[in-house]
Amino acid sequence: MNRTERFYLIDKMLAESKVVSRQELIEELSISWATLKRDMAYLKDRFNAPIIHDRELGGYRFDTPNIGPKYELPGLWFNADETYALLAMHQMLSELEPGLLTPHVAPLLSRLEAIYGVDGRPFDDVSKKIRLARTGARRKNPEHFGLLTRAILEKMQIHIRHFNRPRNEYTERDLSPLRMVFYRNNWYLECWCHTRGALRRFSLDAIDSVRMLDSAAQTVSDAEIEDEFGGSYGIYGGKPTQNAVLKFSIHASRWVEKEEWHPAQIGKFDAHGHYILEIPYADPTELIMDILRQGHHVEVLEPEELRLEIRKETELMMNAYK
């Protein structure tokens, strides 16, 4: 029985009986007298529990409430493993999006610390023991993140000013936000664009301003969203139009066979020990970048136009080093 369960049982025994002897508590909780004293002191000091030892009745009982905060145990309890899992999740999400969760979960974390902190396991250690190594994350306005998530959950339209990098210009759009996607250390908004009358995806770091509108968001089914964004390779989305067939060196195959490049990928080894990977795609931009990341350990077998794109890019790279 952990400390949390003991607190609940002590509270239950004292509430159900007029008085409970020290021996009854020790036997029921399966603890020592020293541990019982610490638990009683903790309940009184941290939760303002009106527990007294009544010598005349020969045991512990609840007295009249103390001055100060009302005594009550938290309505939600976690055992040690659940608490550490929750703290680890909080730490990881905080690193994914600093400042987003901290104000909202601070009361919960404070309560958990009040319950478990006395055991000498400070919660600050979690941030030192569990880390996410992030590279390539783009800076964005944290206020925009809050407004966008609110619009998604409340199903309201928004108006944004967005920077179009390829055209080097700003555009204004009315959107029905549908969901947020965290992909390769960056956040993207998937939405129905009323300006274009189609599903679109926007990078949050390119959004210059966000304003909530009074209109309800347009409803789009999950199947439609997945059909538009989930079928093809990478963040560019779109319905797949071709399949890329890649052959990896024997050395690289040892790692690549364990990787998921796409949910619908097909992988197999050929007779010589090379891993052959088949991937559906529409826009080749991101696929080309990932192929080049493998260097000479990968060869594009199909389609021919993708082979030519890789060849063109490698020639441009060679020219940059002449």
PDB file of C-alpha atoms in Angstrom:
ATOM      1  CA  MET A   1       0.000   0.000   0.000  1.00  0.00           C
ATOM      2  CA  ASN A   2       1.494   3.344  -0.985  1.00  0.00           C
ATOM      3  CA  ARG A   3       1.177   6.600   0.928  1.00  0.00           C
ATOM      4  CA  THR A   4      -1.770   7.823  -1.149  1.00  0.00           C
ATOM      5  CA  GLU A   5      -3.792   4.701  -0.384  1.00  0.00           C
ATOM      6  CA  ARG A   6      -2.898   4.969   3.303  1.00  0.00           C
ATOM      7  CA  PHE A   7      -4.196   8.539   3.459  1.00  0.00           C
ATOM      8  CA  TYR A   8      -7.515   7.464   2.002  1.00  0.00           C
ATOM      9  CA  LEU A   9      -7.798   4.501   4.375  1.00  0.00           C
ATOM     10  CA  ILE A  10      -6.958   6.600   7.436  1.00  0.00           C
ATOM     11  CA  ASP A  11      -9.596   9.123   6.392  1.00  0.00           C
ATOM     12  CA  LYS A  12     -12.144   6.341   5.841  1.00  0.00           C
ATOM     13  CA  MET A  13     -11.479   4.629   9.196  1.00  0.00           C
ATOM     14  CA  LEU A  14     -11.701   7.861  11.189  1.00  0.00           C
ATOM     15  CA  ALA A  15     -14.873   8.945   9.379  1.00  0.00           C
ATOM     16  CA  GLU A  16     -16.629   5.603   9.968  1.00  0.00           C
ATOM     17  CA  SER A  17     -15.659   5.139  13.625  1.00  0.00           C
ATOM     18  CA  LYS A  18     -15.896   7.421  16.627  1.00  0.00           C
ATOM     19  CA  VAL A  19     -12.359   6.527  17.598  1.00  0.00           C
ATOM     20  CA  VAL A  20      -9.668   4.247  16.130  1.00  0.00           C
ATOM     21  CA  SER A  21      -6.828   2.859  18.224  1.00  0.00           C
ATOM     22  CA  ARG A  22      -3.203   3.108  17.252  1.00  0.00           C
ATOM     23  CA  GLN A  23      -2.950  -0.679  17.010  1.00  0.00           C
ATOM     24  CA  GLU A  24      -5.968  -0.910  14.698  1.00  0.00           C
ATOM     25  CA  LEU A  25      -4.414   1.617  12.326  1.00  0.00           C
ATOM     26  CA  ILE A  26      -1.005  -0.080  12.351  1.00  0.00           C
ATOM     27  CA  GLU A  27      -2.502  -3.499  11.614  1.00  0.00           C
ATOM     28  CA  GLU A  28      -4.923  -2.288   8.955  1.00  0.00           C
ATOM     29  CA  LEU A  29      -2.283  -0.222   7.168  1.00  0.00           C
ATOM     30  CA  SER A  30       0.525  -2.768   7.675  1.00  0.00           C
ATOM     31  CA  ILE A  31       2.985  -0.082   8.752  1.00  0.00           C
ATOM     32  CA  SER A  32       5.182   0.744  11.723  1.00  0.00           C
ATOM     33  CA  TRP A  33       4.346   3.154  14.507  1.00  0.00           C
ATOM     34  CA  ALA A  34       6.955   5.588  13.173  1.00  0.00           C
ATOM     35  CA  THR A  35       5.332   5.576   9.716  1.00  0.00           C
ATOM     36  CA  LEU A  36       1.877   6.107  11.215  1.00  0.00           C
ATOM     37  CA  LYS A  37       3.144   9.131  13.131  1.00  0.00           C
ATOM     38  CA  ARG A  38       4.605  10.601   9.932  1.00  0.00           C
ATOM     39  CA  ASP A  39       1.362  10.004   8.035  1.00  0.00           C
ATOM     40  CA  MET A  40      -0.718  11.631  10.756  1.00  0.00           C
ATOM     41  CA  ALA A  41       1.613  14.630  10.923  1.00  0.00           C
ATOM     42  CA  TYR A  42       1.517  14.975   7.131  1.00  0.00           C
ATOM     43  CA  LEU A  43      -2.293  14.905   7.012  1.00  0.00           C
ATOM     44  CA  LYS A  44      -2.474  17.572   9.707  1.00  0.00           C
ATOM     45  CA  ASP A  45       0.276  19.804   8.319  1.00  0.00           C
ATOM     46  CA  ARG A  46      -0.451  19.582   4.585  1.00  0.00           C
ATOM     47  CA  PHE A  47      -4.221  19.040   4.489  1.00  0.00           C
ATOM     48  CA  ASN A  48      -5.224  20.701   7.776  1.00  0.00           C
ATOM     49  CA  ALA A  49      -6.845  17.450   8.946  1.00  0.00           C
ATOM     50  CA  PRO A  50      -8.466  17.918  12.416  1.00  0.00           C
ATOM     51  CA  ILE A  51      -7.043  14.652  13.777  1.00  0.00           C
ATOM     52  CA  ILE A  52      -6.346  14.388  17.500  1.00  0.00           C
ATOM     53  CA  HIS A  53      -5.322  11.606  19.865  1.00  0.00           C
ATOM     54  CA  ASP A  54      -8.028  11.227  22.527  1.00  0.00           C
ATOM     55  CA  ARG A  55      -6.435   9.720  25.612  1.00  0.00           C
ATOM     56  CA  GLU A  56      -9.744   9.152  27.356  1.00  0.00           C
ATOM     57  CA  LEU A  57     -11.151   7.145  24.434  1.00  0.00           C
ATOM     58  CA  GLY A  58      -7.801   5.531  23.748  1.00  0.00           C
ATOM     59  CA  GLY A  59      -7.348   6.355  20.066  1.00  0.00           C
ATOM     60  CA  TYR A  60      -7.479   8.808  17.194  1.00  0.00           C
ATOM     61  CA  ARG A  61     -10.561  10.712  16.077  1.00  0.00           C
ATOM     62  CA  PHE A  62     -11.669  13.745  14.093  1.00  0.00           C
ATOM     63  CA  ASP A  63     -12.070  16.881  16.183  1.00  0.00           C
ATOM     64  CA  THR A  64     -13.861  20.105  15.280  1.00  0.00           C
ATOM     65  CA  PRO A  65     -12.440  21.657  12.086  1.00  0.00           C
ATOM     66  CA  ASN A  66      -9.273  23.696  12.456  1.00  0.00           C
ATOM     67  CA  ILE A  67      -8.979  27.362  11.625  1.00  0.00           C
ATOM     68  CA  GLY A  68      -7.792  27.809   8.060  1.00  0.00           C
ATOM     69  CA  PRO A  69      -8.418  25.915   4.808  1.00  0.00           C
ATOM     70  CA  LYS A  70     -11.177  23.323   4.927  1.00  0.00           C
ATOM     71  CA  TYR A  71      -9.870  19.794   5.324  1.00  0.00           C
ATOM     72  CA  GLU A  72     -10.517  17.575   2.332  1.00  0.00           C
ATOM     73  CA  LEU A  73      -8.522  15.044   0.396  1.00  0.00           C
ATOM     74  CA  PRO A  74      -8.167  15.632  -3.351  1.00  0.00           C
ATOM     75  CA  GLY A  75     -10.909  14.001  -5.389  1.00  0.00           C
ATOM     76  CA  LEU A  76      -8.370  12.515  -7.804  1.00  0.00           C
ATOM     77  CA  TRP A  77      -5.473  10.390  -6.620  1.00  0.00           C
ATOM     78  CA  PHE A  78      -2.599   8.756  -8.426  1.00  0.00           C
ATOM     79  CA  ASN A  79      -0.212   6.074  -7.335  1.00  0.00           C
ATOM     80  CA  ALA A  80       3.525   6.661  -7.724  1.00  0.00           C
ATOM     81  CA  ASP A  81       3.803   5.142 -11.222  1.00  0.00           C
ATOM     82  CA  GLU A  82       0.801   7.111 -12.486  1.00  0.00           C
ATOM     83  CA  THR A  83       2.185  10.316 -11.014  1.00  0.00           C
ATOM     84  CA  TYR A  84       5.579   9.891 -12.652  1.00  0.00           C
ATOM     85  CA  ALA A  85       3.904   9.070 -15.979  1.00  0.00           C
ATOM     86  CA  LEU A  86       1.805  12.234 -15.710  1.00  0.00           C
ATOM     87  CA  LEU A  87       4.840  14.339 -14.861  1.00  0.00           C
ATOM     88  CA  ALA A  88       6.809  12.835 -17.742  1.00  0.00           C
ATOM     89  CA  MET A  89       3.954  13.616 -20.163  1.00  0.00           C
ATOM     90  CA  HIS A  90       3.774  17.160 -18.842  1.00  0.00           C
ATOM     91  CA  GLN A  91       7.507  17.621 -19.257  1.00  0.00           C
ATOM     92  CA  MET A  92       7.472  16.327 -22.833  1.00  0.00           C
ATOM     93  CA  LEU A  93       4.472  18.432 -23.846  1.00  0.00           C
ATOM     94  CA  SER A  94       5.996  21.480 -22.192  1.00  0.00           C
ATOM     95  CA  GLU A  95       9.111  21.036 -24.302  1.00  0.00           C
ATOM     96  CA  LEU A  96       7.025  20.561 -27.435  1.00  0.00           C
ATOM     97  CA  GLU A  97       5.204  23.807 -26.768  1.00  0.00           C
ATOM     98  CA  PRO A  98       6.761  25.868 -23.929  1.00  0.00           C
ATOM     99  CA  GLY A  99       4.273  27.909 -21.929  1.00  0.00           C
ATOM    100  CA  LEU A 100       1.183  26.241 -23.367  1.00  0.00           C
ATOM    101  CA  LEU A 101       0.333  23.805 -20.575  1.00  0.00           C
ATOM    102  CA  THR A 102       2.125  25.231 -17.548  1.00  0.00           C
ATOM    103  CA  PRO A 103      -0.518  27.808 -16.482  1.00  0.00           C
ATOM    104  CA  HIS A 104      -3.351  25.301 -16.859  1.00  0.00           C
ATOM    105  CA  VAL A 105      -1.863  22.324 -15.054  1.00  0.00           C
ATOM    106  CA  ALA A 106       0.057  24.212 -12.350  1.00  0.00           C
ATOM    107  CA  PRO A 107      -2.674  23.598  -9.718  1.00  0.00           C
ATOM    108  CA  LEU A 108      -2.658  19.867 -10.465  1.00  0.00           C
ATOM    109  CA  LEU A 109       1.129  19.665 -10.298  1.00  0.00           C
ATOM    110  CA  SER A 110       1.112  21.593  -7.035  1.00  0.00           C
ATOM    111  CA  ARG A 111      -1.356  19.122  -5.550  1.00  0.00           C
ATOM    112  CA  LEU A 112       0.682  16.151  -6.715  1.00  0.00           C
ATOM    113  CA  GLU A 113       3.783  17.671  -5.183  1.00  0.00           C
ATOM    114  CA  ALA A 114       1.932  18.132  -1.901  1.00  0.00           C
ATOM    115  CA  ILE A 115       1.092  14.428  -1.913  1.00  0.00           C
ATOM    116  CA  TYR A 116       4.417  12.928  -3.030  1.00  0.00           C
ATOM    117  CA  GLY A 117       7.050  15.593  -2.521  1.00  0.00           C
ATOM    118  CA  VAL A 118       7.667  14.622   1.067  1.00  0.00           C
ATOM    119  CA  ASP A 119       9.204  11.334  -0.051  1.00  0.00           C
ATOM    120  CA  GLY A 120      12.346  13.177  -1.096  1.00  0.00           C
ATOM    121  CA  ARG A 121      11.730  12.867  -4.852  1.00  0.00           C
ATOM    122  CA  PRO A 122      11.528  16.479  -6.041  1.00  0.00           C
ATOM    123  CA  PHE A 123       9.499  16.926  -9.187  1.00  0.00           C
ATOM    124  CA  ASP A 124      12.129  19.230 -10.664  1.00  0.00           C
ATOM    125  CA  ASP A 125      14.196  16.097 -11.297  1.00  0.00           C
ATOM    126  CA  VAL A 126      11.765  15.093 -14.044  1.00  0.00           C
ATOM    127  CA  SER A 127      12.941  17.951 -16.262  1.00  0.00           C
ATOM    128  CA  LYS A 128      16.519  16.740 -15.830  1.00  0.00           C
ATOM    129  CA  LYS A 129      15.842  13.047 -16.436  1.00  0.00           C
ATOM    130  CA  ILE A 130      13.412  13.244 -19.378  1.00  0.00           C
ATOM    131  CA  ARG A 131      14.295  15.525 -22.268  1.00  0.00           C
ATOM    132  CA  LEU A 132      13.236  15.961 -25.865  1.00  0.00           C
ATOM    133  CA  ALA A 133      16.010  16.908 -28.245  1.00  0.00           C
ATOM    134  CA  ARG A 134      14.431  19.344 -30.680  1.00  0.00           C
ATOM    135  CA  THR A 135      16.101  20.592 -33.832  1.00  0.00           C
ATOM    136  CA  GLY A 136      14.660  22.747 -36.563  1.00  0.00           C
ATOM    137  CA  ALA A 137      11.735  24.043 -34.483  1.00  0.00           C
ATOM    138  CA  ARG A 138      10.451  27.364 -35.814  1.00  0.00           C
ATOM    139  CA  ARG A 139       9.592  30.285 -33.557  1.00  0.00           C
ATOM    140  CA  LYS A 140       5.931  31.281 -33.349  1.00  0.00           C
ATOM    141  CA  ASN A 141       3.606  33.444 -31.317  1.00  0.00           C
ATOM    142  CA  PRO A 142       2.321  31.411 -28.323  1.00  0.00           C
ATOM    143  CA  GLU A 143      -0.870  33.518 -28.231  1.00  0.00           C
ATOM    144  CA  HIS A 144      -1.744  32.275 -31.707  1.00  0.00           C
ATOM    145  CA  PHE A 145      -1.459  28.693 -30.502  1.00  0.00           C
ATOM    146  CA  GLY A 146      -3.965  29.337 -27.732  1.00  0.00           C
ATOM    147  CA  LEU A 147      -6.451  31.072 -30.035  1.00  0.00           C
ATOM    148  CA  LEU A 148      -6.225  28.337 -32.653  1.00  0.00           C
ATOM    149  CA  THR A 149      -6.776  25.497 -30.200  1.00  0.00           C
ATOM    150  CA  ARG A 150      -9.698  27.377 -28.682  1.00  0.00           C
ATOM    151  CA  ALA A 151     -11.238  27.907 -32.136  1.00  0.00           C
ATOM    152  CA  ILE A 152     -10.846  24.190 -32.907  1.00  0.00           C
ATOM    153  CA  LEU A 153     -12.465  23.049 -29.670  1.00  0.00           C
ATOM    154  CA  GLU A 154     -15.267  25.637 -29.791  1.00  0.00           C
ATOM    155  CA  LYS A 155     -15.778  25.043 -33.551  1.00  0.00           C
ATOM    156  CA  MET A 156     -15.540  28.710 -34.524  1.00  0.00           C
ATOM    157  CA  GLN A 157     -14.152  30.406 -37.626  1.00  0.00           C
ATOM    158  CA  ILE A 158     -11.024  32.553 -37.566  1.00  0.00           C
ATOM    159  CA  HIS A 159      -9.429  35.219 -39.732  1.00  0.00           C
ATOM    160  CA  ILE A 160      -5.675  35.047 -40.253  1.00  0.00           C
ATOM    161  CA  ARG A 161      -2.930  37.016 -41.953  1.00  0.00           C
ATOM    162  CA  HIS A 162      -0.513  34.513 -43.420  1.00  0.00           C
ATOM    163  CA  PHE A 163       2.929  34.859 -44.976  1.00  0.00           C
ATOM    164  CA  ASN A 164       3.317  32.954 -48.239  1.00  0.00           C
ATOM    165  CA  ARG A 165       7.013  32.133 -48.423  1.00  0.00           C
ATOM    166  CA  PRO A 166       7.231  31.010 -52.083  1.00  0.00           C
ATOM    167  CA  ARG A 167       5.549  34.228 -53.278  1.00  0.00           C
ATOM    168  CA  ASN A 168       7.089  36.389 -50.514  1.00  0.00           C
ATOM    169  CA  GLU A 169       3.762  38.070 -49.734  1.00  0.00           C
ATOM    170  CA  TYR A 170       1.028  38.194 -47.096  1.00  0.00           C
ATOM    171  CA  THR A 171      -2.499  36.922 -47.688  1.00  0.00           C
ATOM    172  CA  GLU A 172      -5.708  37.181 -45.618  1.00  0.00           C
ATOM    173  CA  ARG A 173      -7.907  34.106 -45.112  1.00  0.00           C
ATOM    174  CA  ASP A 174     -11.138  33.134 -43.345  1.00  0.00           C
ATOM    175  CA  LEU A 175     -10.739  29.604 -42.026  1.00  0.00           C
ATOM    176  CA  SER A 176     -12.620  26.869 -40.217  1.00  0.00           C
ATOM    177  CA  PRO A 177      -9.848  25.232 -38.141  1.00  0.00           C
ATOM    178  CA  LEU A 178     -10.168  21.453 -37.904  1.00  0.00           C
ATOM    179  CA  ARG A 179      -7.096  20.105 -36.119  1.00  0.00           C
ATOM    180  CA  MET A 180      -3.502  20.833 -35.149  1.00  0.00           C
ATOM    181  CA  VAL A 181      -0.658  18.597 -36.286  1.00  0.00           C
ATOM    182  CA  PHE A 182       2.807  18.392 -34.748  1.00  0.00           C
ATOM    183  CA  TYR A 183       5.173  17.223 -37.472  1.00  0.00           C
ATOM    184  CA  ARG A 184       8.954  17.197 -37.376  1.00  0.00           C
ATOM    185  CA  ASN A 185       9.231  19.695 -34.527  1.00  0.00           C
ATOM    186  CA  ASN A 186       6.752  22.159 -36.005  1.00  0.00           C
ATOM    187  CA  TRP A 187       3.019  22.807 -35.719  1.00  0.00           C
ATOM    188  CA  TYR A 188       0.562  22.945 -38.618  1.00  0.00           C
ATOM    189  CA  LEU A 189      -3.093  23.945 -38.799  1.00  0.00           C
ATOM    190  CA  GLU A 190      -5.396  21.834 -40.964  1.00  0.00           C
ATOM    191  CA  CYS A 191      -8.538  23.720 -41.891  1.00  0.00           C
ATOM    192  CA  TRP A 192     -11.256  24.507 -44.386  1.00  0.00           C
ATOM    193  CA  CYS A 193     -10.274  27.674 -46.245  1.00  0.00           C
ATOM    194  CA  HIS A 194     -13.383  29.735 -47.067  1.00  0.00           C
ATOM    195  CA  THR A 195     -11.309  31.993 -49.300  1.00  0.00           C
ATOM    196  CA  ARG A 196     -10.262  29.082 -51.547  1.00  0.00           C
ATOM    197  CA  GLY A 197     -13.214  26.782 -50.876  1.00  0.00           C
ATOM    198  CA  ALA A 198     -10.964  23.822 -50.119  1.00  0.00           C
ATOM    199  CA  LEU A 199      -9.007  22.055 -47.390  1.00  0.00           C
ATOM    200  CA  ARG A 200      -5.675  23.681 -46.641  1.00  0.00           C
ATOM    201  CA  ARG A 201      -2.732  23.300 -44.239  1.00  0.00           C
ATOM    202  CA  PHE A 202      -0.827  26.261 -42.766  1.00  0.00           C
ATOM    203  CA  SER A 203       2.433  26.341 -40.810  1.00  0.00           C
ATOM    204  CA  LEU A 204       1.866  28.157 -37.506  1.00  0.00           C
ATOM    205  CA  ASP A 205       5.136  30.059 -37.655  1.00  0.00           C
ATOM    206  CA  ALA A 206       3.948  31.681 -40.921  1.00  0.00           C
ATOM    207  CA  ILE A 207       0.730  33.000 -39.344  1.00  0.00           C
ATOM    208  CA  ASP A 208       1.193  36.710 -38.618  1.00  0.00           C
ATOM    209  CA  SER A 209      -2.124  37.392 -36.833  1.00  0.00           C
ATOM    210  CA  VAL A 210      -5.235  35.514 -35.674  1.00  0.00           C
ATOM    211  CA  ARG A 211      -8.717  36.859 -34.939  1.00  0.00           C
ATOM    212  CA  MET A 212     -11.741  34.903 -33.743  1.00  0.00           C
ATOM    213  CA  LEU A 213     -14.927  35.346 -35.776  1.00  0.00           C
ATOM    214  CA  ASP A 214     -18.546  35.018 -34.638  1.00  0.00           C
ATOM    215  CA  SER A 215     -19.414  32.415 -37.287  1.00  0.00           C
ATOM    216  CA  ALA A 216     -19.532  28.698 -36.576  1.00  0.00           C
ATOM    217  CA  ALA A 217     -16.889  26.595 -38.290  1.00  0.00           C
ATOM    218  CA  GLN A 218     -17.744  24.448 -41.274  1.00  0.00           C
ATOM    219  CA  THR A 219     -17.967  20.744 -40.486  1.00  0.00           C
ATOM    220  CA  VAL A 220     -15.637  18.403 -42.370  1.00  0.00           C
ATOM    221  CA  SER A 221     -15.634  14.660 -41.702  1.00  0.00           C
ATOM    222  CA  ASP A 222     -12.534  12.877 -40.430  1.00  0.00           C
ATOM    223  CA  ALA A 223     -12.603  10.719 -43.552  1.00  0.00           C
ATOM    224  CA  GLU A 224     -12.392  13.803 -45.799  1.00  0.00           C
ATOM    225  CA  ILE A 225      -9.524  15.230 -43.764  1.00  0.00           C
ATOM    226  CA  GLU A 226      -7.579  11.972 -43.901  1.00  0.00           C
ATOM    227  CA  ASP A 227      -8.271  11.605 -47.597  1.00  0.00           C
ATOM    228  CA  GLU A 228      -6.804  15.043 -48.251  1.00  0.00           C
ATOM    229  CA  PHE A 229      -3.881  15.077 -45.838  1.00  0.00           C
ATOM    230  CA  GLY A 230      -3.149  11.547 -44.743  1.00  0.00           C
ATOM    231  CA  GLY A 231      -2.612   9.582 -47.935  1.00  0.00           C
ATOM    232  CA  SER A 232       0.526  11.072 -49.439  1.00  0.00           C
ATOM    233  CA  TYR A 233       4.099  11.435 -48.214  1.00  0.00           C
ATOM    234  CA  GLY A 234       5.103  14.216 -45.848  1.00  0.00           C
ATOM    235  CA  ILE A 235       3.470  17.422 -44.730  1.00  0.00           C
ATOM    236  CA  TYR A 236       2.555  18.528 -48.251  1.00  0.00           C
ATOM    237  CA  GLY A 237      -0.266  15.975 -48.369  1.00  0.00           C
ATOM    238  CA  GLY A 238      -2.588  15.555 -51.315  1.00  0.00           C
ATOM    239  CA  LYS A 239      -3.864  12.346 -52.813  1.00  0.00           C
ATOM    240  CA  PRO A 240      -1.001  10.044 -53.882  1.00  0.00           C
ATOM    241  CA  THR A 241      -0.340  10.044 -57.604  1.00  0.00           C
ATOM    242  CA  GLN A 242       2.810   7.895 -57.785  1.00  0.00           C
ATOM    243  CA  ASN A 243       4.853   5.329 -55.879  1.00  0.00           C
ATOM    244  CA  ALA A 244       8.533   5.816 -55.176  1.00  0.00           C
ATOM    245  CA  VAL A 245      10.654   2.656 -55.079  1.00  0.00           C
ATOM    246  CA  LEU A 246      13.907   3.055 -53.131  1.00  0.00           C
ATOM    247  CA  LYS A 247      16.783   0.604 -52.758  1.00  0.00           C
ATOM    248  CA  PHE A 248      19.002   0.976 -49.695  1.00  0.00           C
ATOM    249  CA  SER A 249      22.542  -0.237 -49.179  1.00  0.00           C
ATOM    250  CA  ILE A 250      23.044  -3.313 -47.027  1.00  0.00           C
ATOM    251  CA  HIS A 251      24.566  -1.077 -44.352  1.00  0.00           C
ATOM    252  CA  ALA A 252      21.619   1.371 -44.250  1.00  0.00           C
ATOM    253  CA  SER A 253      19.045  -1.415 -44.554  1.00  0.00           C
ATOM    254  CA  ARG A 254      19.737  -2.483 -40.968  1.00  0.00           C
ATOM    255  CA  TRP A 255      18.188   0.770 -39.729  1.00  0.00           C
ATOM    256  CA  VAL A 256      15.734   1.680 -42.462  1.00  0.00           C
ATOM    257  CA  GLU A 257      13.780  -1.561 -42.157  1.00  0.00           C
ATOM    258  CA  LYS A 258      12.755  -0.413 -38.646  1.00  0.00           C
ATOM    259  CA  GLU A 259      11.674   3.058 -39.776  1.00  0.00           C
ATOM    260  CA  GLU A 260       8.200   4.135 -40.796  1.00  0.00           C
ATOM    261  CA  TRP A 261       8.377   6.591 -43.660  1.00  0.00           C
ATOM    262  CA  HIS A 262       4.668   6.311 -44.439  1.00  0.00           C
ATOM    263  CA  PRO A 263       1.751   4.309 -42.937  1.00  0.00           C
ATOM    264  CA  ALA A 264       1.070   2.668 -46.307  1.00  0.00           C
ATOM    265  CA  GLN A 265       4.685   1.821 -47.145  1.00  0.00           C
ATOM    266  CA  ILE A 266       5.686  -1.599 -48.433  1.00  0.00           C
ATOM    267  CA  GLY A 267       9.124  -2.925 -47.570  1.00  0.00           C
ATOM    268  CA  LYS A 268      11.032  -6.102 -48.366  1.00  0.00           C
ATOM    269  CA  PHE A 269      14.577  -7.422 -48.803  1.00  0.00           C
ATOM    270  CA  ASP A 270      15.869  -8.488 -52.193  1.00  0.00           C
ATOM    271  CA  ALA A 271      18.043 -11.547 -52.793  1.00  0.00           C
ATOM    272  CA  HIS A 272      21.241  -9.549 -52.150  1.00  0.00           C
ATOM    273  CA  GLY A 273      20.189  -8.106 -48.764  1.00  0.00           C
ATOM    274  CA  HIS A 274      19.137  -4.649 -49.968  1.00  0.00           C
ATOM    275  CA  TYR A 275      15.998  -3.201 -48.404  1.00  0.00           C
ATOM    276  CA  ILE A 276      13.444  -2.130 -51.044  1.00  0.00           C
ATOM    277  CA  LEU A 277      10.960   0.476 -49.850  1.00  0.00           C
ATOM    278  CA  GLU A 278       7.842   1.550 -51.754  1.00  0.00           C
ATOM    279  CA  ILE A 279       6.168   4.831 -50.753  1.00  0.00           C
ATOM    280  CA  PRO A 280       3.092   6.657 -52.140  1.00  0.00           C
ATOM    281  CA  TYR A 281       3.531  10.377 -52.771  1.00  0.00           C
ATOM    282  CA  ALA A 282       2.099  13.384 -54.577  1.00  0.00           C
ATOM    283  CA  ASP A 283       4.410  16.375 -54.081  1.00  0.00           C
ATOM    284  CA  PRO A 284       8.024  15.064 -54.162  1.00  0.00           C
ATOM    285  CA  THR A 285       9.585  18.014 -52.284  1.00  0.00           C
ATOM    286  CA  GLU A 286       9.890  16.440 -48.854  1.00  0.00           C
ATOM    287  CA  LEU A 287      10.566  12.967 -50.211  1.00  0.00           C
ATOM    288  CA  ILE A 288      13.544  14.334 -52.162  1.00  0.00           C
ATOM    289  CA  MET A 289      14.950  15.901 -48.980  1.00  0.00           C
ATOM    290  CA  ASP A 290      14.654  12.618 -47.102  1.00  0.00           C
ATOM    291  CA  ILE A 291      16.247  10.664 -49.929  1.00  0.00           C
ATOM    292  CA  LEU A 292      19.189  13.075 -50.057  1.00  0.00           C
ATOM    293  CA  ARG A 293      19.582  12.708 -46.291  1.00  0.00           C
ATOM    294  CA  GLN A 294      20.542   9.060 -46.893  1.00  0.00           C
ATOM    295  CA  GLY A 295      23.400  10.075 -49.216  1.00  0.00           C
ATOM    296  CA  HIS A 296      24.925   7.289 -51.290  1.00  0.00           C
ATOM    297  CA  HIS A 297      23.148   4.631 -49.230  1.00  0.00           C
ATOM    298  CA  VAL A 298      19.956   4.894 -51.286  1.00  0.00           C
ATOM    299  CA  GLU A 299      19.048   4.717 -54.969  1.00  0.00           C
ATOM    300  CA  VAL A 300      15.722   5.684 -56.529  1.00  0.00           C
ATOM    301  CA  LEU A 301      14.577   2.858 -58.769  1.00  0.00           C
ATOM    302  CA  GLU A 302      11.217   4.339 -59.764  1.00  0.00           C
ATOM    303  CA  PRO A 303       9.763   6.555 -61.135  1.00  0.00           C
ATOM    304  CA  GLU A 304      12.172   7.926 -63.684  1.00  0.00           C
ATOM    305  CA  GLU A 305      11.166  11.567 -63.090  1.00  0.00           C
ATOM    306  CA  LEU A 306      12.072  11.230 -59.409  1.00  0.00           C
ATOM    307  CA  ARG A 307      15.468   9.773 -60.384  1.00  0.00           C
ATOM    308  CA  LEU A 308      16.016  12.809 -62.605  1.00  0.00           C
ATOM    309  CA  GLU A 309      15.053  15.208 -59.787  1.00  0.00           C
ATOM    310  CA  ILE A 310      17.596  13.576 -57.464  1.00  0.00           C
ATOM    311  CA  ARG A 311      20.259  13.670 -60.156  1.00  0.00           C
ATOM    312  CA  LYS A 312      19.544  17.351 -60.823  1.00  0.00           C
ATOM    313  CA  GLU A 313      19.784  18.225 -57.131  1.00  0.00           C
ATOM    314  CA  THR A 314      23.061  16.347 -56.641  1.00  0.00           C
ATOM    315  CA  GLU A 315      24.549  18.136 -59.667  1.00  0.00           C
ATOM    316  CA  LEU A 316      23.556  21.487 -58.171  1.00  0.00           C
ATOM    317  CA  MET A 317      25.179  20.421 -54.910  1.00  0.00           C
ATOM    318  CA  MET A 318      28.378  19.528 -56.767  1.00  0.00           C
ATOM    319  CA  ASN A 319      28.381  22.903 -58.468  1.00  0.00           C
ATOM    320  CA  ALA A 320      28.131  24.649 -55.096  1.00  0.00           C
ATOM    321  CA  TYR A 321      31.412  22.992 -54.019  1.00  0.00           C
ATOM    322  CA  LYS A 322      33.419  23.714 -57.163  1.00  0.00           C
TER     323      LYS A 322
END
